[in-house]
Coordinates of C-alpha atoms in Angstrom, one line a residue:
Chain A
M1 CA -19.9 -11.3 26.7
K2 CA -19.4 -8.4 25.0
I3 CA -18.5 -10.3 21.5
V4 CA -22.1 -12.1 22.4
D5 CA -23.8 -9.1 23.0
A6 CA -22.4 -7.9 19.4
L7 CA -23.7 -10.9 18.0
L8 CA -27.0 -10.8 19.7
D9 CA -27.5 -7.2 18.1
M10 CA -26.9 -8.7 14.9
N11 CA -29.3 -11.2 14.8
T12 CA -32.0 -8.4 15.8
S13 CA -30.4 -6.0 12.7
P14 CA -28.4 -8.1 10.3
T15 CA -26.7 -4.8 9.1
P16 CA -26.7 -2.4 11.7
E17 CA -25.8 1.5 10.9
L18 CA -22.2 0.6 12.5
A19 CA -21.1 4.1 11.0
A20 CA -23.8 6.2 12.7
R21 CA -23.1 4.3 16.2
Y22 CA -19.2 4.2 16.1
R23 CA -17.9 7.2 13.7
A24 CA -17.9 9.6 16.8
D25 CA -15.5 7.4 18.3
F26 CA -12.5 8.9 15.8
P27 CA -11.6 12.2 16.1
I28 CA -9.9 12.6 13.1
L29 CA -12.8 11.7 10.9
N30 CA -14.2 15.3 12.1
L31 CA -11.3 17.1 9.9
K32 CA -11.3 19.0 7.2
V33 CA -9.5 18.9 4.3
N34 CA -9.4 21.7 1.2
D35 CA -12.4 23.1 3.4
K36 CA -14.4 19.9 2.9
P37 CA -15.2 17.5 5.4
L38 CA -12.8 14.4 5.4
V39 CA -14.0 11.3 3.4
Y40 CA -11.3 8.8 4.3
L41 CA -11.5 5.9 1.9
D42 CA -7.8 4.7 2.3
N43 CA -8.6 2.1 4.8
A44 CA -6.7 -0.7 3.0
A45 CA -3.5 1.5 3.4
S46 CA -4.0 2.4 7.1
S47 CA -7.3 2.8 9.2
Q48 CA -7.8 5.5 11.7
M49 CA -7.5 4.9 15.4
P50 CA -10.8 5.3 18.2
Q51 CA -10.4 7.6 21.0
S52 CA -10.5 4.6 23.5
V53 CA -7.2 3.4 21.9
I54 CA -5.6 6.8 21.9
D55 CA -6.3 7.1 25.5
R56 CA -4.8 3.4 26.4
L57 CA -1.8 4.8 24.6
I58 CA -1.9 8.0 26.8
R59 CA -2.7 6.1 30.1
Y60 CA 0.4 3.9 29.4
Q61 CA 2.7 6.1 28.8
T62 CA 1.7 8.4 31.7
T63 CA 1.0 5.7 34.5
Q64 CA 2.8 2.5 33.2
H65 CA 5.7 2.6 31.3
A66 CA 9.1 0.8 31.8
N67 CA 10.9 -1.6 30.0
I68 CA 9.5 -5.1 30.0
H69 CA 11.0 -8.7 31.1
R70 CA 13.7 -7.3 33.4
A71 CA 13.7 -5.5 36.0
V72 CA 11.8 -6.2 39.7
H73 CA 10.3 -2.7 39.9
Y74 CA 6.6 -1.7 40.1
L75 CA 6.5 -0.2 36.8
S76 CA 8.6 -2.7 34.9
E77 CA 6.1 -5.4 36.3
I78 CA 3.1 -3.7 35.2
A79 CA 4.4 -2.8 31.5
T80 CA 5.3 -6.4 31.4
R81 CA 1.8 -7.4 32.7
E82 CA 0.0 -5.3 30.0
Y83 CA 2.2 -6.5 27.1
E84 CA 1.4 -10.0 27.8
T85 CA -2.1 -9.4 28.5
A86 CA -2.0 -7.7 24.9
R87 CA -0.3 -10.7 23.6
R88 CA -3.3 -13.0 25.1
T89 CA -6.0 -10.4 23.8
L90 CA -4.4 -11.2 20.0
Q91 CA -4.3 -14.9 20.5
H92 CA -8.0 -15.1 21.4
F93 CA -8.7 -12.8 18.7
I94 CA -7.6 -15.4 16.2
N95 CA -8.4 -18.7 18.6
A96 CA -4.6 -19.7 18.7
R97 CA -4.3 -22.6 20.9
E98 CA -1.5 -20.9 22.8
D99 CA -0.4 -17.3 23.6
R100 CA 3.5 -18.3 23.1
E101 CA 2.1 -18.7 19.3
I102 CA 1.9 -15.0 19.3
I103 CA 4.8 -13.2 18.1
F104 CA 4.9 -9.6 18.2
T105 CA 6.7 -7.7 15.2
S106 CA 6.8 -4.5 13.5
G107 CA 4.2 -5.2 11.2
T108 CA 3.0 -7.9 8.7
T109 CA 6.3 -6.7 6.3
D110 CA 8.6 -8.1 9.1
A111 CA 6.5 -11.1 10.3
I112 CA 6.5 -12.3 6.6
N113 CA 10.8 -11.7 6.7
L114 CA 10.8 -13.5 10.0
V115 CA 9.3 -16.6 8.4
M116 CA 11.7 -16.3 5.5
H117 CA 14.6 -16.0 7.9
G118 CA 13.8 -18.3 10.7
Y119 CA 11.9 -21.0 8.7
G120 CA 13.0 -20.6 4.9
R121 CA 16.6 -20.2 5.4
K122 CA 16.9 -23.2 7.6
F123 CA 14.7 -25.8 5.7
I124 CA 14.8 -24.4 2.1
Q125 CA 17.3 -25.8 0.0
S126 CA 18.8 -25.4 -3.9
G127 CA 16.1 -27.0 -6.5
D128 CA 13.2 -26.5 -3.9
E129 CA 10.0 -24.6 -4.9
I130 CA 8.0 -22.0 -3.3
I131 CA 4.4 -21.4 -4.4
L132 CA 3.1 -17.8 -4.4
T133 CA 0.2 -16.4 -6.2
N134 CA -0.5 -13.4 -8.6
L135 CA -2.3 -11.6 -6.1
E136 CA 0.2 -10.9 -3.6
H137 CA 1.7 -7.7 -1.9
H138 CA 5.4 -6.8 -3.0
S139 CA 6.0 -7.7 0.9
N140 CA 5.0 -11.4 0.0
I141 CA 6.8 -11.4 -3.1
V142 CA 10.5 -10.0 -2.4
P143 CA 11.2 -11.8 0.9
W144 CA 10.7 -14.9 -1.2
Q145 CA 12.9 -14.2 -4.3
M146 CA 15.7 -13.1 -1.9
L147 CA 15.6 -16.1 -0.6
A148 CA 15.1 -18.1 -4.0
E149 CA 17.9 -16.1 -5.1
E150 CA 20.1 -17.1 -2.1
K151 CA 19.3 -20.7 -2.2
G152 CA 18.7 -21.3 -5.6
A153 CA 15.4 -22.2 -5.3
T154 CA 12.3 -21.5 -7.5
I155 CA 9.4 -19.5 -7.0
R156 CA 6.0 -20.5 -8.7
V157 CA 3.0 -18.2 -9.1
V158 CA -0.8 -19.3 -8.7
P159 CA -2.6 -17.3 -11.9
I160 CA -6.0 -15.3 -11.6
N161 CA -8.7 -14.5 -14.3
D162 CA -10.0 -11.7 -15.3
A163 CA -12.0 -11.5 -12.4
G164 CA -9.4 -11.1 -10.2
E165 CA -9.9 -15.0 -8.4
L166 CA -7.0 -17.1 -8.3
L167 CA -7.1 -20.6 -10.4
V168 CA -7.2 -23.1 -7.9
D169 CA -6.8 -25.7 -10.6
E170 CA -3.9 -24.2 -11.5
Y171 CA -2.3 -23.7 -8.2
E172 CA -2.9 -27.5 -7.5
K173 CA -1.0 -28.2 -10.5
L174 CA 2.2 -26.5 -9.3
F175 CA 2.9 -28.8 -6.7
N176 CA 5.4 -31.7 -7.1
P177 CA 8.0 -33.3 -4.8
R178 CA 10.0 -30.0 -4.5
T179 CA 7.3 -27.7 -3.6
R180 CA 8.5 -26.8 0.2
F181 CA 6.5 -23.4 0.9
V182 CA 3.2 -21.8 0.2
A183 CA 3.2 -18.1 1.0
L184 CA -0.6 -17.0 0.1
T185 CA -2.5 -13.7 0.8
H186 CA -6.0 -14.3 2.6
V187 CA -7.5 -11.1 1.0
S188 CA -5.9 -9.0 -2.2
N189 CA -4.9 -5.5 -1.1
A190 CA -5.4 -4.1 -4.6
L191 CA -8.6 -5.8 -5.5
G192 CA -10.3 -6.9 -2.4
T193 CA -10.6 -10.5 -3.5
I194 CA -10.9 -13.0 -0.8
N195 CA -9.1 -16.1 -1.3
P196 CA -10.3 -19.8 -0.8
I197 CA -7.2 -20.3 1.6
K198 CA -9.0 -23.0 3.6
N199 CA -9.2 -25.2 0.9
M200 CA -6.0 -24.2 -0.6
I201 CA -4.5 -25.0 2.9
A202 CA -5.6 -28.3 3.1
F203 CA -4.2 -29.1 -0.2
A204 CA -0.9 -27.9 0.7
H205 CA -1.0 -30.1 3.8
Q206 CA -1.9 -33.1 1.9
Q207 CA 1.4 -32.6 0.3
G208 CA 3.3 -32.3 3.1
V209 CA 3.9 -28.2 2.8
P210 CA 3.6 -25.7 5.4
V211 CA 1.4 -22.4 4.3
L212 CA 1.6 -18.7 5.5
I213 CA -1.2 -16.3 5.2
D214 CA -0.7 -12.8 4.5
G215 CA -3.7 -11.7 6.4
A216 CA -2.9 -8.2 6.2
Q217 CA -6.1 -7.3 4.4
A218 CA -8.5 -9.8 6.0
A219 CA -8.1 -9.9 9.9
P220 CA -9.4 -6.0 9.6
H221 CA -12.6 -6.9 8.0
M222 CA -13.6 -10.9 9.1
K223 CA -13.6 -13.3 11.7
V224 CA -9.9 -15.6 11.6
D225 CA -9.8 -18.5 13.1
V226 CA -6.2 -19.9 12.5
Q227 CA -7.2 -23.4 14.0
D228 CA -10.4 -23.7 11.7
L229 CA -8.2 -22.7 8.9
D230 CA -5.0 -24.9 10.1
C231 CA -2.6 -22.1 8.4
D232 CA 0.8 -22.6 10.0
F233 CA 1.7 -19.4 9.9
Y234 CA -0.8 -16.2 9.8
A235 CA 0.6 -12.4 9.9
F236 CA -1.3 -9.0 9.7
S237 CA -0.6 -5.4 11.2
G238 CA -2.2 -3.0 13.8
H239 CA -2.5 -0.2 12.3
K240 CA -5.1 -1.6 9.7
L241 CA -7.1 -2.9 12.8
C242 CA -7.5 0.8 14.3
G243 CA -4.3 0.1 16.2
P244 CA -1.0 2.0 16.2
T245 CA 1.7 1.6 13.3
G246 CA 5.0 -0.2 14.0
I247 CA 3.4 -3.4 15.5
G248 CA 1.9 -6.6 14.1
I249 CA 1.8 -9.9 15.0
L250 CA 3.1 -13.5 13.4
Y251 CA 1.2 -16.5 14.2
G252 CA 2.9 -19.6 14.0
K253 CA 2.2 -23.1 14.9
A254 CA 4.2 -23.9 18.1
K255 CA 6.2 -26.8 17.1
L256 CA 7.0 -25.0 13.9
L257 CA 8.1 -21.9 15.7
E258 CA 10.1 -24.1 17.8
S259 CA 11.9 -25.4 14.8
M260 CA 13.0 -22.5 13.6
Q261 CA 16.4 -20.3 13.8
P262 CA 16.2 -16.8 15.3
F263 CA 15.5 -14.0 12.9
K264 CA 17.3 -11.1 15.0
G265 CA 20.3 -11.6 17.7
G266 CA 19.8 -9.7 21.0
G267 CA 18.4 -9.1 24.0
D268 CA 15.3 -11.0 25.5
M269 CA 15.7 -13.4 22.8
I270 CA 18.5 -15.9 25.2
V271 CA 18.6 -17.4 28.0
S272 CA 22.2 -17.1 28.8
V273 CA 25.2 -15.5 26.6
T274 CA 28.8 -16.4 27.0
F275 CA 31.4 -15.6 24.3
E276 CA 31.6 -19.5 23.6
K277 CA 27.9 -20.2 23.6
T278 CA 24.3 -18.4 23.4
T279 CA 21.2 -20.7 24.4
Y280 CA 18.1 -19.1 22.8
N281 CA 15.0 -18.4 24.7
T282 CA 11.6 -20.2 24.2
I283 CA 9.1 -18.8 22.0
P284 CA 7.7 -16.2 21.5
Y285 CA 10.8 -14.3 22.9
K286 CA 13.2 -16.1 21.1
F287 CA 11.7 -13.9 18.0
E288 CA 11.4 -10.9 20.0
A289 CA 14.9 -9.7 20.2
G290 CA 15.6 -6.1 22.0
T291 CA 12.8 -3.8 23.3
P292 CA 9.9 -4.2 21.2
P293 CA 7.4 -1.1 20.4
I294 CA 5.4 -1.9 24.2
A295 CA 3.0 1.1 24.0
A296 CA 2.5 0.0 20.6
A297 CA 1.5 -3.9 21.3
I298 CA -0.5 -2.3 24.3
G299 CA -2.7 -0.2 22.1
F300 CA -2.7 -3.0 19.7
G301 CA -4.6 -4.9 22.4
A302 CA -6.8 -1.8 23.4
A303 CA -7.7 -1.6 19.4
I304 CA -8.8 -5.7 19.1
E305 CA -11.1 -5.2 22.2
Y306 CA -12.6 -2.1 20.3
L307 CA -13.3 -4.1 17.4
S308 CA -14.0 -7.0 19.3
K309 CA -16.9 -5.3 20.9
I310 CA -18.2 -4.3 17.6
G311 CA -17.9 -7.8 16.4
L312 CA -16.2 -8.8 13.3
D313 CA -19.1 -10.4 11.8
A314 CA -21.3 -7.2 12.3
I315 CA -18.2 -5.4 10.8
A316 CA -17.7 -7.5 7.8
A317 CA -22.0 -7.3 7.2
Y318 CA -21.9 -3.9 7.1
E319 CA -19.1 -3.3 4.9
H320 CA -20.2 -5.6 2.5
E321 CA -23.7 -3.6 2.4
L322 CA -21.2 -0.6 1.4
L323 CA -19.6 -2.2 -1.1
N324 CA -22.7 -3.3 -2.9
Y325 CA -24.2 0.0 -2.6
A326 CA -20.7 1.8 -3.9
T327 CA -20.3 -1.2 -6.7
E328 CA -23.9 -0.6 -8.1
Q329 CA -23.2 3.1 -8.4
I330 CA -20.0 3.0 -9.6
I331 CA -20.4 0.1 -12.3
T332 CA -23.4 2.4 -13.9
I333 CA -21.0 5.4 -14.8
P334 CA -19.9 5.6 -18.3
G335 CA -16.1 5.4 -19.2
V336 CA -15.3 3.9 -15.5
H337 CA -14.3 0.2 -14.8
I338 CA -13.8 -1.7 -11.8
I339 CA -10.7 -4.2 -11.5
G340 CA -11.6 -7.1 -9.4
N341 CA -15.1 -8.3 -10.2
T342 CA -15.1 -11.3 -7.8
R343 CA -18.3 -11.6 -5.5
T344 CA -16.4 -12.9 -2.6
K345 CA -14.5 -9.7 -1.7
V346 CA -13.8 -7.0 1.0
A347 CA -14.8 -3.5 1.0
V348 CA -12.3 -2.5 -1.8
L349 CA -13.0 -0.7 -5.0
S350 CA -10.4 -0.6 -7.5
F351 CA -11.1 1.7 -10.5
I352 CA -10.0 3.1 -13.7
I353 CA -11.5 6.1 -15.6
D354 CA -11.0 6.4 -19.2
G355 CA -8.7 9.3 -20.1
V356 CA -7.6 9.9 -16.9
H357 CA -4.4 8.6 -15.3
P358 CA -5.2 7.7 -11.6
H359 CA -2.7 10.4 -10.1
D360 CA -4.8 13.0 -11.4
V361 CA -8.1 11.1 -10.0
G362 CA -6.2 11.1 -7.0
T363 CA -5.1 14.9 -6.7
L364 CA -8.9 16.0 -7.9
L365 CA -10.7 13.7 -5.1
N366 CA -8.1 15.2 -2.4
Q367 CA -9.5 18.3 -3.7
E368 CA -13.0 17.4 -2.6
G369 CA -11.6 16.5 0.7
I370 CA -11.5 12.5 -0.2
A371 CA -8.8 10.3 0.1
V372 CA -8.1 7.1 -2.0
R373 CA -4.7 5.7 -2.8
T374 CA -3.6 5.8 -6.5
G375 CA -0.7 3.9 -7.7
H376 CA 0.3 -0.1 -8.2
H377 CA -0.8 -0.4 -4.4
C378 CA 2.8 -2.5 -3.9
A379 CA 1.3 -5.1 -6.0
Q380 CA 2.8 -4.6 -9.5
P381 CA 2.4 -8.1 -10.9
I382 CA -1.4 -7.3 -10.7
M383 CA -1.3 -4.1 -12.5
Q384 CA 0.8 -6.1 -15.1
R385 CA -1.8 -8.7 -15.2
F386 CA -4.5 -6.5 -16.2
K387 CA -2.2 -4.4 -18.4
I388 CA -2.5 -1.2 -16.3
P389 CA 0.1 1.1 -15.1
A390 CA -2.0 1.9 -11.5
T391 CA -5.7 2.1 -10.2
S392 CA -7.3 4.4 -7.8
R393 CA -8.4 2.1 -4.6
A394 CA -11.0 3.1 -2.6
S395 CA -11.2 1.1 0.6
F396 CA -13.9 0.9 3.1
A397 CA -14.1 0.8 7.1
F398 CA -16.9 0.5 9.5
Y399 CA -17.0 3.9 9.9
N400 CA -17.6 4.8 6.7
T401 CA -20.8 6.0 5.4
K402 CA -23.2 5.9 2.5
A403 CA -23.2 9.8 2.2
E404 CA -19.6 9.2 1.8
V405 CA -20.0 6.7 -1.0
D406 CA -22.2 9.4 -2.6
T407 CA -19.4 12.1 -2.5
L408 CA -17.2 9.5 -3.9
V409 CA -19.3 9.1 -6.9
E410 CA -20.2 13.0 -7.2
G411 CA -16.0 13.3 -7.3
I412 CA -16.0 11.1 -9.7
H413 CA -18.4 12.7 -11.8
S414 CA -16.7 15.9 -11.6
I415 CA -13.5 14.9 -12.6
Q416 CA -15.1 13.3 -15.7
K417 CA -16.5 17.0 -16.2
V418 CA -13.1 18.3 -15.8
F419 CA -11.4 16.2 -18.3
S420 CA -14.7 16.1 -20.7
Chain B
M1 CA -5.2 29.9 -7.3
N2 CA -6.2 26.5 -6.2
L3 CA -5.5 23.4 -7.3
K4 CA -8.7 22.8 -9.4
S5 CA -8.6 25.9 -11.3
I6 CA -5.1 24.8 -12.6
Y7 CA -6.2 21.6 -13.4
Q8 CA -9.0 23.2 -15.0
E9 CA -6.8 25.9 -16.8
V10 CA -4.0 23.3 -17.7
I11 CA -5.8 20.4 -18.7
L12 CA -8.5 22.6 -20.8
D13 CA -5.7 24.0 -22.5
H14 CA -2.9 21.3 -22.9
N15 CA -3.7 18.2 -21.7
R16 CA -6.6 17.8 -24.5
K17 CA -4.5 19.6 -27.5
P18 CA -0.8 19.3 -26.4
R19 CA 1.5 21.3 -28.4
N20 CA 4.3 20.1 -30.3
Y21 CA 3.2 16.5 -29.9
G22 CA 4.3 13.7 -32.1
T23 CA 7.6 12.8 -33.4
L24 CA 10.3 14.8 -35.1
D25 CA 12.4 14.1 -38.7
N26 CA 16.1 15.1 -38.4
A27 CA 16.3 15.5 -34.9
N28 CA 19.6 15.7 -33.1
H29 CA 18.9 15.5 -29.4
H30 CA 16.4 13.0 -28.1
A31 CA 16.0 11.4 -24.6
V32 CA 13.4 9.6 -22.9
G33 CA 11.8 10.3 -19.5
H34 CA 10.2 7.5 -17.3
N35 CA 8.6 7.2 -13.7
P36 CA 8.1 3.7 -13.1
L37 CA 6.3 4.3 -10.1
C38 CA 3.5 5.9 -11.9
G39 CA 4.1 4.7 -15.4
D40 CA 4.8 7.7 -17.1
R41 CA 6.7 8.3 -20.0
I42 CA 7.9 11.1 -22.1
D43 CA 10.0 10.6 -25.4
L44 CA 11.5 14.1 -25.9
A45 CA 13.4 15.1 -29.6
L46 CA 14.8 18.2 -30.4
H47 CA 16.9 19.5 -33.4
V48 CA 19.3 22.5 -32.1
E49 CA 21.0 24.5 -34.9
G50 CA 24.1 26.3 -33.5
E51 CA 22.7 27.4 -30.1
H52 CA 19.2 27.5 -30.8
I53 CA 16.5 25.1 -30.3
D54 CA 14.6 25.6 -33.8
R55 CA 12.3 22.5 -33.4
I56 CA 11.0 20.1 -30.4
A57 CA 8.3 17.5 -30.3
F58 CA 7.3 15.0 -27.6
H59 CA 4.9 12.1 -27.3
G60 CA 4.0 9.5 -24.7
E61 CA 1.8 8.2 -21.8
S62 CA 1.5 10.3 -18.5
C63 CA -0.8 11.9 -16.4
A64 CA -2.5 15.3 -17.2
I65 CA 0.1 17.2 -15.1
C66 CA 2.8 15.6 -16.8
K67 CA 1.8 15.9 -20.5
A68 CA 0.5 19.7 -19.7
S69 CA 4.0 20.4 -18.2
A70 CA 5.6 18.8 -21.3
S71 CA 3.2 20.5 -23.8
M72 CA 4.0 24.0 -22.1
M73 CA 7.4 23.0 -22.0
T74 CA 7.9 22.7 -25.8
A75 CA 6.0 26.0 -26.5
T76 CA 8.3 27.9 -24.2
V77 CA 11.6 26.4 -25.0
K78 CA 11.2 26.4 -28.8
G79 CA 13.2 29.1 -30.4
K80 CA 15.0 29.4 -27.4
S81 CA 18.8 29.3 -27.0
R82 CA 20.4 26.3 -25.0
S83 CA 21.5 28.8 -22.3
E84 CA 18.1 30.2 -22.1
A85 CA 16.4 26.2 -21.6
E86 CA 19.3 25.9 -19.0
T87 CA 17.6 28.9 -16.9
L88 CA 14.2 28.0 -17.4
I89 CA 15.1 24.2 -16.4
T90 CA 16.5 25.7 -13.1
E91 CA 13.9 28.0 -12.4
F92 CA 11.1 25.4 -13.0
R93 CA 13.1 22.6 -10.8
E94 CA 13.4 25.6 -8.1
M95 CA 9.7 26.4 -8.3
V96 CA 7.9 23.3 -8.3
V97 CA 9.9 22.2 -5.0
G98 CA 9.0 25.7 -3.7
N99 CA 12.4 27.6 -3.3
L100 CA 11.7 30.3 -6.1
D101 CA 10.2 33.4 -4.9
L102 CA 7.6 34.0 -8.0
S103 CA 7.1 37.7 -6.9
G104 CA 11.1 38.1 -7.6
P105 CA 12.7 38.1 -11.5
H106 CA 12.1 35.1 -13.2
H107 CA 11.4 33.9 -16.8
L108 CA 9.1 31.3 -16.1
G109 CA 6.0 33.4 -17.6
R110 CA 2.5 31.2 -17.7
L111 CA 4.8 28.2 -16.5
A112 CA 4.2 29.9 -13.0
V113 CA 0.8 28.1 -13.1
F114 CA 2.2 24.9 -12.0
A115 CA 3.7 26.7 -8.8
G116 CA 0.7 25.1 -7.2
V117 CA 2.3 21.5 -7.4
R118 CA 4.8 22.6 -4.9
D119 CA 2.1 21.7 -2.3
L120 CA 1.5 18.1 -3.5
P121 CA 5.2 16.6 -3.2
T122 CA 3.8 13.7 -4.8
R123 CA 3.0 15.0 -7.9
V124 CA 6.2 17.1 -7.9
K125 CA 7.7 14.5 -10.3
C126 CA 5.2 14.4 -12.8
A127 CA 5.7 18.2 -13.4
I128 CA 9.4 18.0 -13.5
L129 CA 9.8 15.0 -15.9
P130 CA 9.2 16.5 -18.9
W131 CA 12.0 19.1 -17.7
H132 CA 14.6 16.3 -16.7
T133 CA 14.2 14.8 -19.9
L134 CA 14.7 18.1 -21.9
Q135 CA 18.1 18.7 -19.6
A136 CA 18.9 14.9 -20.6
A137 CA 18.1 15.5 -24.1
L138 CA 20.0 18.9 -24.4
N139 CA 23.0 16.4 -22.6
S140 CA 22.5 13.9 -25.2
N141 CA 21.5 11.7 -22.7
A142 CA 19.2 8.8 -23.7
I143 CA 17.1 7.7 -20.8
V144 CA 16.2 9.7 -17.4
S145 CA 14.2 8.1 -14.7
T146 CA 12.5 9.9 -11.8
E147 CA 13.8 6.9 -9.7
T148 CA 17.2 7.5 -9.6
A149 CA 19.8 9.7 -7.6
E150 CA 21.2 12.8 -8.1
D151 CA 17.9 14.6 -9.5
S152 CA 17.7 11.5 -11.9
I153 CA 19.8 12.8 -14.7
H154 CA 22.9 10.4 -15.4
A155 CA 24.7 9.8 -18.5
A156 CA 24.0 7.0 -21.1
S157 CA 24.6 7.1 -24.7
S158 CA 23.9 10.0 -27.4
K159 CA 22.2 11.8 -30.2
A160 CA 19.2 10.4 -31.7

């Protein structure tokens, strides 16, 4: 019902001023940094947490905590129930068919490594090929390189154009009878590009090749429907969706998850253990060895409830308006260049200022209380593609305001003055 | 002094007009310092006569803190003895990691302007790279990186 309310809201006002309505939910946004109001524009690295999620964590720790799936006592039953409720919240959030298709992981990186070990090491052989793209974060490159090295498999890379868009024709040409897997980001963390993953997944499936989607940068900014996308795996992290760190999920189609070997061995992932033979548990527990971050999972669920109440479509619309507002201003500043100019992107602005190293940009903006990310954004192949060592990246959330964009623009002007 | 004014002073003075910028004929010590994380690269050449650094030059691509640090370093160590340079390297390193009491005795002079970097752990490497490179050059090592163990000084082959 609450989601429906938000959608109805949207119909009356296509881009409601979300920041005006929800900013007060985030206590950290009242901070001052270097005596200036914090302008937090590093949301692609990690988003901030609303009071309702903080309260949920406190409530869990003060009234509900025990280990899960084990004891018969009161607290254990409560904790187990809340943990499994969080799993179902995540299931509905991405429209998975069943809750057992949601595996809690420590984050996106952990989820990708799970697929590499569980699926890749079992099914990928010497001479096989794995397709990645030039837009991947290191976390969706390195595990596959490790696998390729171990198995004698080959990595193929989908190139991008100067706007930072994948060349889909080239992608299709990379397929051959040895292609066994595609690992592809939904949204580029460094440039903000939204990839046409639905078509790319469909093409891979025509060749009988499964696809993993790195959704770390997409899930916070748009509605994700894994059944509509028909992806085989989809991974994202809680801390980029206003939740805690140390928690994320891997969605996987039940059939595939069942066919895979466990990633980590330990408690909770077994049905029975003798020294002769261990029988593994069913999914999702087969992939959740050891005591999971229970509080973080429940906090993640609370964060998803919070975002769902606002509505992902409303968030996407508002953030798009912020992006347009920021782009229009920054693009007109002489000597400033935006890297990644596709029209289909999330609210990420990667830019360089002529004659100023991005690290100096980051340090000087910090003096004004503005938090941006500077560096290669764990995506060195993108930097190599554009022949730059690094960029400065402003990434927006629905709690950011146009006034904060103005502060960023003033900050850029003031840096140019220092370096003039 | 807040960081912005350090920036302005250092950048106005040394980033735009770096001292001893360029290459050196007949250098007898040479090293390249590299920070792979941000792409900073400092190429340093020295001519050491007896115990004295009588000529020094650097070039490369880097952020303003690194470039200004290199510029001021070359201006300071030119004409100094090896052992004086070693003392400055130690004091500078201790200062930027916050272990040097600047109110006590030291030899850093205007280099003390970099003390503010200690509040920015991510920028310490930028300020210190030229000094690591100097250490390597004096030890006749050829390449240093900010991303190797043991304070980034490790042996490689020798003179230029």
